[in-house]
Amino acid sequence: MQIHTTIAGLRDTLAGSSSTVLVPTMGNLHEGHLALMRQARQYGGPVVATIFVNRLQFRPGEDFERYPRTLEADCGHLRAAGVDHLFAPDEGQMYPRPQTFHIDPPTDQAGILDGAARPGHFRGMATVVMKLFQIVRPHTALFGKKDYQQLMIIRNMVQDFNLPIRIVGGETVRAADGLALSSRNGYLDANQRKEAPRLFEALTKVVAEIRRGNHDFPLLERVCGDELASNGWKVDYIAVRNKIDLQLPPAVHESGLVVLAAARLGSTRLIDNLEV
Ligand code: PAF
């Protein structure tokens, strides 16, 4: 695996490749990321992983400073997963001057759910993803479905800007007890880690109810939220939405629903979702 820290070096190496496959990450790689890397190899072109903790998508007071940076271990994992190139720029490379232009996703996509809880997050995310697309010029890019809203926004951005990039969503990878893998799971203490799978269990119950024909979504969301709250969680949202645009489903819906949740255990904010 070649490691690149400059845009010029990466571009020189990739010049002429029309089949580059990109997997952007913020590092501290776990099995969820590595499954995406292995999936990326199926598309045939050189696989480029990126590791960059993007300050723009963190709000003041969030975990930008303490976000785990584990480059050496990450390199070992990427090599084992068969990744061809790692692009690991520093901030000076990505933002040699303060970013003046931004990608501002519309409020109905970025002001709801996670965007309501973290204003500006998706603007920072979309801006760096657009920069990575311009730097790497991939044919295909992969993103995990665990960040469901992020994936939807990226798909819409690619469509609206006519970017010739195929966007692929990778399935969420879970621990044996159901907890969705996330770099932020490392913040949990032993008791919180034991409690954490309840988020997945709660979503599983909502999905089972919907499949049984219970379509009183506000009630299902409330019951699920109450159960989490009574076990010490601080719930940001539990939401049954249309998969395609994450808007409220019509009263009579056909199919294509997803249940999304964000909730805190102590100071750690976990997100998860399940398609119905
Ligand atoms: O999902 C992430 O890790 C980040 O939001 C991304 C897509 C790498 C942009 O910084």
PDB file of C-alpha atoms and ligand atoms in Angstrom:
ATOM      1  CA  MET A   1       0.000   0.000   0.000  1.00  0.00           C
ATOM      2  CA  GLN A   2       1.326   3.429  -0.926  1.00  0.00           C
ATOM      3  CA  ILE A   3       0.817   6.196   1.611  1.00  0.00           C
ATOM      4  CA  HIS A   4       0.270   9.721   0.305  1.00  0.00           C
ATOM      5  CA  THR A   5       0.155  12.858   2.385  1.00  0.00           C
ATOM      6  CA  THR A   6      -0.011  15.401  -0.425  1.00  0.00           C
ATOM      7  CA  ILE A   7      -2.692  16.028  -3.030  1.00  0.00           C
ATOM      8  CA  ALA A   8      -0.038  16.395  -5.748  1.00  0.00           C
ATOM      9  CA  GLY A   9       1.574  13.044  -4.898  1.00  0.00           C
ATOM     10  CA  LEU A  10      -1.754  11.223  -4.889  1.00  0.00           C
ATOM     11  CA  ARG A  11      -2.852  12.821  -8.157  1.00  0.00           C
ATOM     12  CA  ASP A  12       0.433  11.923  -9.874  1.00  0.00           C
ATOM     13  CA  THR A  13       0.014   8.292  -8.871  1.00  0.00           C
ATOM     14  CA  LEU A  14      -3.632   8.061  -9.897  1.00  0.00           C
ATOM     15  CA  ALA A  15      -3.230   9.985 -13.169  1.00  0.00           C
ATOM     16  CA  GLY A  16      -4.872   8.057 -15.990  1.00  0.00           C
ATOM     17  CA  SER A  17      -6.969   5.785 -13.743  1.00  0.00           C
ATOM     18  CA  SER A  18     -10.624   5.947 -14.725  1.00  0.00           C
ATOM     19  CA  SER A  19     -11.717   3.254 -12.294  1.00  0.00           C
ATOM     20  CA  THR A  20     -10.503   4.520  -8.927  1.00  0.00           C
ATOM     21  CA  VAL A  21     -12.591   3.386  -5.957  1.00  0.00           C
ATOM     22  CA  LEU A  22     -12.694   5.698  -2.942  1.00  0.00           C
ATOM     23  CA  VAL A  23     -13.491   4.901   0.692  1.00  0.00           C
ATOM     24  CA  PRO A  24     -13.340   8.073   2.811  1.00  0.00           C
ATOM     25  CA  THR A  25     -12.905   7.658   6.584  1.00  0.00           C
ATOM     26  CA  MET A  26     -11.808   9.578   9.643  1.00  0.00           C
ATOM     27  CA  GLY A  27      -9.591   6.689  10.755  1.00  0.00           C
ATOM     28  CA  ASN A  28      -9.633   4.614  13.940  1.00  0.00           C
ATOM     29  CA  LEU A  29     -10.693   1.841  11.629  1.00  0.00           C
ATOM     30  CA  HIS A  30     -12.880  -1.030  12.771  1.00  0.00           C
ATOM     31  CA  GLU A  31     -14.441  -4.015  11.035  1.00  0.00           C
ATOM     32  CA  GLY A  32     -17.200  -1.794   9.551  1.00  0.00           C
ATOM     33  CA  HIS A  33     -14.603   0.236   7.656  1.00  0.00           C
ATOM     34  CA  LEU A  34     -12.653  -2.853   6.669  1.00  0.00           C
ATOM     35  CA  ALA A  35     -15.754  -4.537   5.250  1.00  0.00           C
ATOM     36  CA  LEU A  36     -16.165  -1.420   3.052  1.00  0.00           C
ATOM     37  CA  MET A  37     -12.523  -1.725   1.925  1.00  0.00           C
ATOM     38  CA  ARG A  38     -13.001  -5.371   0.967  1.00  0.00           C
ATOM     39  CA  GLN A  39     -16.264  -4.500  -0.810  1.00  0.00           C
ATOM     40  CA  ALA A  40     -14.399  -1.710  -2.651  1.00  0.00           C
ATOM     41  CA  ARG A  41     -11.960  -4.239  -4.111  1.00  0.00           C
ATOM     42  CA  GLN A  42     -14.801  -5.926  -5.994  1.00  0.00           C
ATOM     43  CA  TYR A  43     -15.128  -2.906  -8.304  1.00  0.00           C
ATOM     44  CA  GLY A  44     -11.838  -3.609 -10.029  1.00  0.00           C
ATOM     45  CA  GLY A  45     -10.015  -0.266  -9.863  1.00  0.00           C
ATOM     46  CA  PRO A  46      -7.295   0.871  -7.488  1.00  0.00           C
ATOM     47  CA  VAL A  47      -8.769   1.317  -4.008  1.00  0.00           C
ATOM     48  CA  VAL A  48      -7.976   4.600  -2.251  1.00  0.00           C
ATOM     49  CA  ALA A  49      -8.806   4.899   1.448  1.00  0.00           C
ATOM     50  CA  THR A  50      -8.628   8.327   3.024  1.00  0.00           C
ATOM     51  CA  ILE A  51      -8.078   9.169   6.671  1.00  0.00           C
ATOM     52  CA  PHE A  52      -8.783  12.748   7.657  1.00  0.00           C
ATOM     53  CA  VAL A  53     -10.489  13.982  10.817  1.00  0.00           C
ATOM     54  CA  ASN A  54     -12.434  16.847   9.327  1.00  0.00           C
ATOM     55  CA  ARG A  55     -12.656  19.770  11.720  1.00  0.00           C
ATOM     56  CA  LEU A  56     -15.429  21.386   9.623  1.00  0.00           C
ATOM     57  CA  GLN A  57     -18.003  18.729  10.510  1.00  0.00           C
ATOM     58  CA  PHE A  58     -17.534  18.994  14.278  1.00  0.00           C
ATOM     59  CA  ARG A  59     -19.357  21.604  16.309  1.00  0.00           C
ATOM     60  CA  PRO A  60     -17.638  23.528  19.079  1.00  0.00           C
ATOM     61  CA  GLY A  61     -17.674  21.331  22.184  1.00  0.00           C
ATOM     62  CA  GLU A  62     -17.908  18.080  20.194  1.00  0.00           C
ATOM     63  CA  ASP A  63     -15.150  15.467  20.170  1.00  0.00           C
ATOM     64  CA  PHE A  64     -12.867  16.808  17.399  1.00  0.00           C
ATOM     65  CA  GLU A  65      -9.855  17.096  19.726  1.00  0.00           C
ATOM     66  CA  ARG A  66     -10.262  13.705  21.359  1.00  0.00           C
ATOM     67  CA  TYR A  67     -11.400  11.825  18.225  1.00  0.00           C
ATOM     68  CA  PRO A  68      -9.096   8.758  18.222  1.00  0.00           C
ATOM     69  CA  ARG A  69      -6.147   9.090  15.840  1.00  0.00           C
ATOM     70  CA  THR A  70      -4.546   5.679  15.319  1.00  0.00           C
ATOM     71  CA  LEU A  71      -2.732   5.997  11.999  1.00  0.00           C
ATOM     72  CA  GLU A  72      -0.145   3.276  12.524  1.00  0.00           C
ATOM     73  CA  ALA A  73      -2.676   0.591  13.458  1.00  0.00           C
ATOM     74  CA  ASP A  74      -4.999   1.799  10.669  1.00  0.00           C
ATOM     75  CA  CYS A  75      -2.222   1.321   8.086  1.00  0.00           C
ATOM     76  CA  GLY A  76      -1.794  -2.299   9.191  1.00  0.00           C
ATOM     77  CA  HIS A  77      -5.543  -2.943   8.831  1.00  0.00           C
ATOM     78  CA  LEU A  78      -5.684  -1.292   5.410  1.00  0.00           C
ATOM     79  CA  ARG A  79      -2.739  -3.327   4.121  1.00  0.00           C
ATOM     80  CA  ALA A  80      -4.403  -6.544   5.335  1.00  0.00           C
ATOM     81  CA  ALA A  81      -7.653  -5.516   3.605  1.00  0.00           C
ATOM     82  CA  GLY A  82      -5.822  -5.129   0.293  1.00  0.00           C
ATOM     83  CA  VAL A  83      -6.134  -1.352  -0.067  1.00  0.00           C
ATOM     84  CA  ASP A  84      -3.793   0.066  -2.727  1.00  0.00           C
ATOM     85  CA  HIS A  85      -3.422   3.683  -1.592  1.00  0.00           C
ATOM     86  CA  LEU A  86      -3.950   5.603   1.611  1.00  0.00           C
ATOM     87  CA  PHE A  87      -4.408   9.353   1.417  1.00  0.00           C
ATOM     88  CA  ALA A  88      -3.744  10.763   4.895  1.00  0.00           C
ATOM     89  CA  PRO A  89      -3.344  14.535   4.549  1.00  0.00           C
ATOM     90  CA  ASP A  90      -2.819  16.945   7.418  1.00  0.00           C
ATOM     91  CA  GLU A  91      -5.044  19.982   7.920  1.00  0.00           C
ATOM     92  CA  GLY A  92      -2.623  22.255   6.078  1.00  0.00           C
ATOM     93  CA  GLN A  93      -2.965  20.058   2.987  1.00  0.00           C
ATOM     94  CA  MET A  94      -6.777  19.992   3.037  1.00  0.00           C
ATOM     95  CA  TYR A  95      -7.313  23.539   4.306  1.00  0.00           C
ATOM     96  CA  PRO A  96      -4.212  25.589   3.393  1.00  0.00           C
ATOM     97  CA  ARG A  97      -6.378  28.638   4.061  1.00  0.00           C
ATOM     98  CA  PRO A  98      -9.749  28.799   5.814  1.00  0.00           C
ATOM     99  CA  GLN A  99     -12.352  27.201   3.549  1.00  0.00           C
ATOM    100  CA  THR A 100     -14.407  30.019   2.009  1.00  0.00           C
ATOM    101  CA  PHE A 101     -16.771  28.052  -0.255  1.00  0.00           C
ATOM    102  CA  HIS A 102     -18.981  25.351   1.225  1.00  0.00           C
ATOM    103  CA  ILE A 103     -21.528  22.787   0.138  1.00  0.00           C
ATOM    104  CA  ASP A 104     -24.738  23.727   1.889  1.00  0.00           C
ATOM    105  CA  PRO A 105     -27.215  20.835   1.737  1.00  0.00           C
ATOM    106  CA  PRO A 106     -30.864  21.925   1.889  1.00  0.00           C
ATOM    107  CA  THR A 107     -32.590  22.111   5.257  1.00  0.00           C
ATOM    108  CA  ASP A 108     -35.067  19.341   4.481  1.00  0.00           C
ATOM    109  CA  GLN A 109     -32.061  17.004   4.148  1.00  0.00           C
ATOM    110  CA  ALA A 110     -29.511  18.469   6.545  1.00  0.00           C
ATOM    111  CA  GLY A 111     -31.667  20.253   9.120  1.00  0.00           C
ATOM    112  CA  ILE A 112     -33.534  17.145  10.271  1.00  0.00           C
ATOM    113  CA  LEU A 113     -32.586  14.224  12.543  1.00  0.00           C
ATOM    114  CA  ASP A 114     -28.811  14.349  13.034  1.00  0.00           C
ATOM    115  CA  GLY A 115     -28.662  17.741  11.359  1.00  0.00           C
ATOM    116  CA  ALA A 116     -31.159  19.163  13.868  1.00  0.00           C
ATOM    117  CA  ALA A 117     -29.062  17.824  16.747  1.00  0.00           C
ATOM    118  CA  ARG A 118     -25.757  18.882  15.127  1.00  0.00           C
ATOM    119  CA  PRO A 119     -26.372  22.067  13.116  1.00  0.00           C
ATOM    120  CA  GLY A 120     -23.695  22.599  10.450  1.00  0.00           C
ATOM    121  CA  HIS A 121     -22.441  19.010  10.650  1.00  0.00           C
ATOM    122  CA  PHE A 122     -23.652  18.005   7.193  1.00  0.00           C
ATOM    123  CA  ARG A 123     -22.364  21.240   5.637  1.00  0.00           C
ATOM    124  CA  GLY A 124     -18.872  20.400   6.905  1.00  0.00           C
ATOM    125  CA  MET A 125     -19.222  16.768   5.884  1.00  0.00           C
ATOM    126  CA  ALA A 126     -20.479  17.545   2.358  1.00  0.00           C
ATOM    127  CA  THR A 127     -17.751  20.145   1.871  1.00  0.00           C
ATOM    128  CA  VAL A 128     -14.927  17.737   2.682  1.00  0.00           C
ATOM    129  CA  VAL A 129     -16.501  14.917   0.664  1.00  0.00           C
ATOM    130  CA  MET A 130     -16.740  17.236  -2.356  1.00  0.00           C
ATOM    131  CA  LYS A 131     -13.063  18.138  -1.849  1.00  0.00           C
ATOM    132  CA  LEU A 132     -12.113  14.451  -1.638  1.00  0.00           C
ATOM    133  CA  PHE A 133     -14.094  13.751  -4.809  1.00  0.00           C
ATOM    134  CA  GLN A 134     -12.177  16.541  -6.588  1.00  0.00           C
ATOM    135  CA  ILE A 135      -8.826  15.293  -5.277  1.00  0.00           C
ATOM    136  CA  VAL A 136      -9.318  11.575  -5.963  1.00  0.00           C
ATOM    137  CA  ARG A 137     -11.740  11.759  -8.920  1.00  0.00           C
ATOM    138  CA  PRO A 138     -13.182   8.327  -8.170  1.00  0.00           C
ATOM    139  CA  HIS A 139     -15.370   6.263 -10.434  1.00  0.00           C
ATOM    140  CA  THR A 140     -17.036   4.687  -7.377  1.00  0.00           C
ATOM    141  CA  ALA A 141     -17.184   5.762  -3.722  1.00  0.00           C
ATOM    142  CA  LEU A 142     -18.371   3.723  -0.757  1.00  0.00           C
ATOM    143  CA  PHE A 143     -19.988   4.960   2.463  1.00  0.00           C
ATOM    144  CA  GLY A 144     -21.473   2.963   5.353  1.00  0.00           C
ATOM    145  CA  LYS A 145     -25.247   2.786   5.810  1.00  0.00           C
ATOM    146  CA  LYS A 146     -24.773   3.352   9.528  1.00  0.00           C
ATOM    147  CA  ASP A 147     -24.550   7.058   8.640  1.00  0.00           C
ATOM    148  CA  TYR A 148     -27.806   6.780   6.707  1.00  0.00           C
ATOM    149  CA  GLN A 149     -28.523  10.507   6.463  1.00  0.00           C
ATOM    150  CA  GLN A 150     -24.941  11.211   5.381  1.00  0.00           C
ATOM    151  CA  LEU A 151     -25.297   8.632   2.601  1.00  0.00           C
ATOM    152  CA  MET A 152     -28.578  10.195   1.412  1.00  0.00           C
ATOM    153  CA  ILE A 153     -27.054  13.686   1.328  1.00  0.00           C
ATOM    154  CA  ILE A 154     -24.004  12.473  -0.603  1.00  0.00           C
ATOM    155  CA  ARG A 155     -26.218  10.694  -3.147  1.00  0.00           C
ATOM    156  CA  ASN A 156     -28.228  13.894  -3.651  1.00  0.00           C
ATOM    157  CA  MET A 157     -25.102  16.048  -3.922  1.00  0.00           C
ATOM    158  CA  VAL A 158     -23.660  13.751  -6.596  1.00  0.00           C
ATOM    159  CA  GLN A 159     -26.934  13.894  -8.516  1.00  0.00           C
ATOM    160  CA  ASP A 160     -27.391  17.666  -8.257  1.00  0.00           C
ATOM    161  CA  PHE A 161     -23.805  18.403  -9.345  1.00  0.00           C
ATOM    162  CA  ASN A 162     -23.802  15.744 -12.091  1.00  0.00           C
ATOM    163  CA  LEU A 163     -20.706  14.142 -10.638  1.00  0.00           C
ATOM    164  CA  PRO A 164     -19.787  10.997 -12.601  1.00  0.00           C
ATOM    165  CA  ILE A 165     -19.416   8.943  -9.436  1.00  0.00           C
ATOM    166  CA  ARG A 166     -21.287   5.790  -8.483  1.00  0.00           C
ATOM    167  CA  ILE A 167     -22.185   5.908  -4.779  1.00  0.00           C
ATOM    168  CA  VAL A 168     -22.401   2.548  -3.000  1.00  0.00           C
ATOM    169  CA  GLY A 169     -23.773   2.008   0.520  1.00  0.00           C
ATOM    170  CA  GLY A 170     -22.174  -0.680   2.700  1.00  0.00           C
ATOM    171  CA  GLU A 171     -24.179  -2.643   5.272  1.00  0.00           C
ATOM    172  CA  THR A 172     -23.719  -1.807   8.948  1.00  0.00           C
ATOM    173  CA  VAL A 173     -21.393  -4.206  10.733  1.00  0.00           C
ATOM    174  CA  ARG A 174     -22.404  -5.150  14.284  1.00  0.00           C
ATOM    175  CA  ALA A 175     -20.738  -6.676  17.317  1.00  0.00           C
ATOM    176  CA  ALA A 176     -22.068 -10.100  18.372  1.00  0.00           C
ATOM    177  CA  ASP A 177     -24.520  -8.388  20.781  1.00  0.00           C
ATOM    178  CA  GLY A 178     -25.932  -6.176  18.017  1.00  0.00           C
ATOM    179  CA  LEU A 179     -24.151  -2.888  18.746  1.00  0.00           C
ATOM    180  CA  ALA A 180     -23.301  -1.141  15.470  1.00  0.00           C
ATOM    181  CA  LEU A 181     -19.532  -0.741  15.190  1.00  0.00           C
ATOM    182  CA  SER A 182     -18.382   2.851  15.556  1.00  0.00           C
ATOM    183  CA  SER A 183     -15.171   4.615  16.478  1.00  0.00           C
ATOM    184  CA  ARG A 184     -17.143   6.341  19.232  1.00  0.00           C
ATOM    185  CA  ASN A 185     -17.912   2.996  20.966  1.00  0.00           C
ATOM    186  CA  GLY A 186     -14.407   3.318  22.377  1.00  0.00           C
ATOM    187  CA  TYR A 187     -15.625   6.196  24.579  1.00  0.00           C
ATOM    188  CA  LEU A 188     -18.024   3.873  26.471  1.00  0.00           C
ATOM    189  CA  ASP A 189     -17.037   2.576  29.914  1.00  0.00           C
ATOM    190  CA  ALA A 190     -17.675  -1.085  30.786  1.00  0.00           C
ATOM    191  CA  ASN A 191     -21.218  -0.507  32.121  1.00  0.00           C
ATOM    192  CA  GLN A 192     -22.195   1.704  29.193  1.00  0.00           C
ATOM    193  CA  ARG A 193     -20.806  -0.877  26.761  1.00  0.00           C
ATOM    194  CA  LYS A 194     -23.096  -3.491  28.367  1.00  0.00           C
ATOM    195  CA  GLU A 195     -26.077  -1.166  28.020  1.00  0.00           C
ATOM    196  CA  ALA A 196     -25.273   0.020  24.470  1.00  0.00           C
ATOM    197  CA  PRO A 197     -26.899  -2.879  22.501  1.00  0.00           C
ATOM    198  CA  ARG A 198     -30.277  -1.735  23.839  1.00  0.00           C
ATOM    199  CA  LEU A 199     -30.344   0.846  21.046  1.00  0.00           C
ATOM    200  CA  PHE A 200     -30.266  -1.884  18.396  1.00  0.00           C
ATOM    201  CA  GLU A 201     -32.744  -4.009  20.388  1.00  0.00           C
ATOM    202  CA  ALA A 202     -35.158  -1.070  20.626  1.00  0.00           C
ATOM    203  CA  LEU A 203     -34.936  -0.453  16.867  1.00  0.00           C
ATOM    204  CA  THR A 204     -35.438  -4.157  16.223  1.00  0.00           C
ATOM    205  CA  LYS A 205     -38.684  -4.064  18.223  1.00  0.00           C
ATOM    206  CA  VAL A 206     -39.984  -1.074  16.251  1.00  0.00           C
ATOM    207  CA  VAL A 207     -39.194  -2.807  12.961  1.00  0.00           C
ATOM    208  CA  ALA A 208     -40.930  -6.001  14.162  1.00  0.00           C
ATOM    209  CA  GLU A 209     -44.045  -3.988  15.131  1.00  0.00           C
ATOM    210  CA  ILE A 210     -44.164  -2.268  11.722  1.00  0.00           C
ATOM    211  CA  ARG A 211     -43.795  -5.612   9.959  1.00  0.00           C
ATOM    212  CA  ARG A 212     -46.693  -6.942  12.091  1.00  0.00           C
ATOM    213  CA  GLY A 213     -48.830  -4.137  10.663  1.00  0.00           C
ATOM    214  CA  ASN A 214     -48.623  -1.562  13.455  1.00  0.00           C
ATOM    215  CA  HIS A 215     -48.339   1.724  11.568  1.00  0.00           C
ATOM    216  CA  ASP A 216     -48.885   4.130  14.464  1.00  0.00           C
ATOM    217  CA  PHE A 217     -45.377   5.486  13.980  1.00  0.00           C
ATOM    218  CA  PRO A 218     -45.554   8.304  16.575  1.00  0.00           C
ATOM    219  CA  LEU A 219     -46.642   5.773  19.204  1.00  0.00           C
ATOM    220  CA  LEU A 220     -43.890   3.329  18.242  1.00  0.00           C
ATOM    221  CA  GLU A 221     -41.309   6.125  18.401  1.00  0.00           C
ATOM    222  CA  ARG A 222     -42.574   7.234  21.819  1.00  0.00           C
ATOM    223  CA  VAL A 223     -42.571   3.738  23.326  1.00  0.00           C
ATOM    224  CA  CYS A 224     -39.074   3.077  22.001  1.00  0.00           C
ATOM    225  CA  GLY A 225     -37.787   6.445  23.291  1.00  0.00           C
ATOM    226  CA  ASP A 226     -39.393   5.885  26.723  1.00  0.00           C
ATOM    227  CA  GLU A 227     -37.771   2.494  27.037  1.00  0.00           C
ATOM    228  CA  LEU A 228     -34.345   3.945  26.301  1.00  0.00           C
ATOM    229  CA  ALA A 229     -34.910   6.926  28.603  1.00  0.00           C
ATOM    230  CA  SER A 230     -35.948   4.660  31.478  1.00  0.00           C
ATOM    231  CA  ASN A 231     -32.626   2.855  31.078  1.00  0.00           C
ATOM    232  CA  GLY A 232     -30.566   6.006  31.387  1.00  0.00           C
ATOM    233  CA  TRP A 233     -30.352   7.110  27.765  1.00  0.00           C
ATOM    234  CA  LYS A 234     -30.842  10.709  26.655  1.00  0.00           C
ATOM    235  CA  VAL A 235     -32.695  10.340  23.375  1.00  0.00           C
ATOM    236  CA  ASP A 236     -32.127  12.823  20.509  1.00  0.00           C
ATOM    237  CA  TYR A 237     -34.616  11.148  18.190  1.00  0.00           C
ATOM    238  CA  ILE A 238     -36.294   7.893  17.234  1.00  0.00           C
ATOM    239  CA  ALA A 239     -37.826   8.348  13.807  1.00  0.00           C
ATOM    240  CA  VAL A 240     -39.655   6.199  11.281  1.00  0.00           C
ATOM    241  CA  ARG A 241     -38.942   7.734   7.874  1.00  0.00           C
ATOM    242  CA  ASN A 242     -39.006   7.052   4.148  1.00  0.00           C
ATOM    243  CA  LYS A 243     -35.753   5.413   3.139  1.00  0.00           C
ATOM    244  CA  ILE A 244     -35.339   7.465   0.029  1.00  0.00           C
ATOM    245  CA  ASP A 245     -35.549  11.021   1.425  1.00  0.00           C
ATOM    246  CA  LEU A 246     -35.883  10.552   5.208  1.00  0.00           C
ATOM    247  CA  GLN A 247     -39.140  12.521   5.214  1.00  0.00           C
ATOM    248  CA  LEU A 248     -42.207  11.480   7.234  1.00  0.00           C
ATOM    249  CA  PRO A 249     -43.921   8.523   5.593  1.00  0.00           C
ATOM    250  CA  PRO A 250     -47.386   9.058   4.155  1.00  0.00           C
ATOM    251  CA  ALA A 251     -50.292   7.694   6.231  1.00  0.00           C
ATOM    252  CA  VAL A 252     -50.726   4.864   3.767  1.00  0.00           C
ATOM    253  CA  HIS A 253     -47.300   3.806   2.696  1.00  0.00           C
ATOM    254  CA  GLU A 254     -46.180   0.978   0.481  1.00  0.00           C
ATOM    255  CA  SER A 255     -42.780   0.021   1.814  1.00  0.00           C
ATOM    256  CA  GLY A 256     -39.338   1.502   1.941  1.00  0.00           C
ATOM    257  CA  LEU A 257     -39.131   2.620   5.545  1.00  0.00           C
ATOM    258  CA  VAL A 258     -36.158   3.015   7.831  1.00  0.00           C
ATOM    259  CA  VAL A 259     -36.112   3.535  11.588  1.00  0.00           C
ATOM    260  CA  LEU A 260     -33.342   5.845  12.770  1.00  0.00           C
ATOM    261  CA  ALA A 261     -32.151   6.692  16.257  1.00  0.00           C
ATOM    262  CA  ALA A 262     -29.616   8.841  18.037  1.00  0.00           C
ATOM    263  CA  ALA A 263     -29.185   8.744  21.797  1.00  0.00           C
ATOM    264  CA  ARG A 264     -26.569   9.435  24.405  1.00  0.00           C
ATOM    265  CA  LEU A 265     -25.132   7.203  27.086  1.00  0.00           C
ATOM    266  CA  GLY A 266     -23.314   9.595  29.382  1.00  0.00           C
ATOM    267  CA  SER A 267     -21.465  11.923  27.039  1.00  0.00           C
ATOM    268  CA  THR A 268     -21.259   9.403  24.179  1.00  0.00           C
ATOM    269  CA  ARG A 269     -23.700   9.905  21.341  1.00  0.00           C
ATOM    270  CA  LEU A 270     -24.574   6.736  19.420  1.00  0.00           C
ATOM    271  CA  ILE A 271     -26.548   6.498  16.197  1.00  0.00           C
ATOM    272  CA  ASP A 272     -28.071   3.488  14.499  1.00  0.00           C
ATOM    273  CA  ASN A 273     -30.775   2.595  12.017  1.00  0.00           C
ATOM    274  CA  LEU A 274     -32.615  -0.405  10.620  1.00  0.00           C
ATOM    275  CA  GLU A 275     -34.375  -0.700   7.288  1.00  0.00           C
ATOM    276  CA  VAL A 276     -37.850  -2.214   7.552  1.00  0.00           C
TER     277      VAL A 276
HETATM  278  O1  PAF B   1     -18.300   9.072   7.751  1.00  0.00           O
HETATM  279  C1  PAF B   1     -17.201   9.624   7.982  1.00  0.00           C
HETATM  280  O2  PAF B   1     -16.262   9.035   8.521  1.00  0.00           O
HETATM  281  C2  PAF B   1     -17.027  11.070   7.589  1.00  0.00           C
HETATM  282  O3  PAF B   1     -18.201  11.794   7.760  1.00  0.00           O
HETATM  283  C3  PAF B   1     -16.476  11.257   6.161  1.00  0.00           C
HETATM  284  C4  PAF B   1     -17.449  10.750   5.127  1.00  0.00           C
HETATM  285  C5  PAF B   1     -15.159  10.522   6.018  1.00  0.00           C
HETATM  286  C6  PAF B   1     -16.241  12.738   5.883  1.00  0.00           C
HETATM  287  O4  PAF B   1     -15.341  13.297   6.796  1.00  0.00           O
END
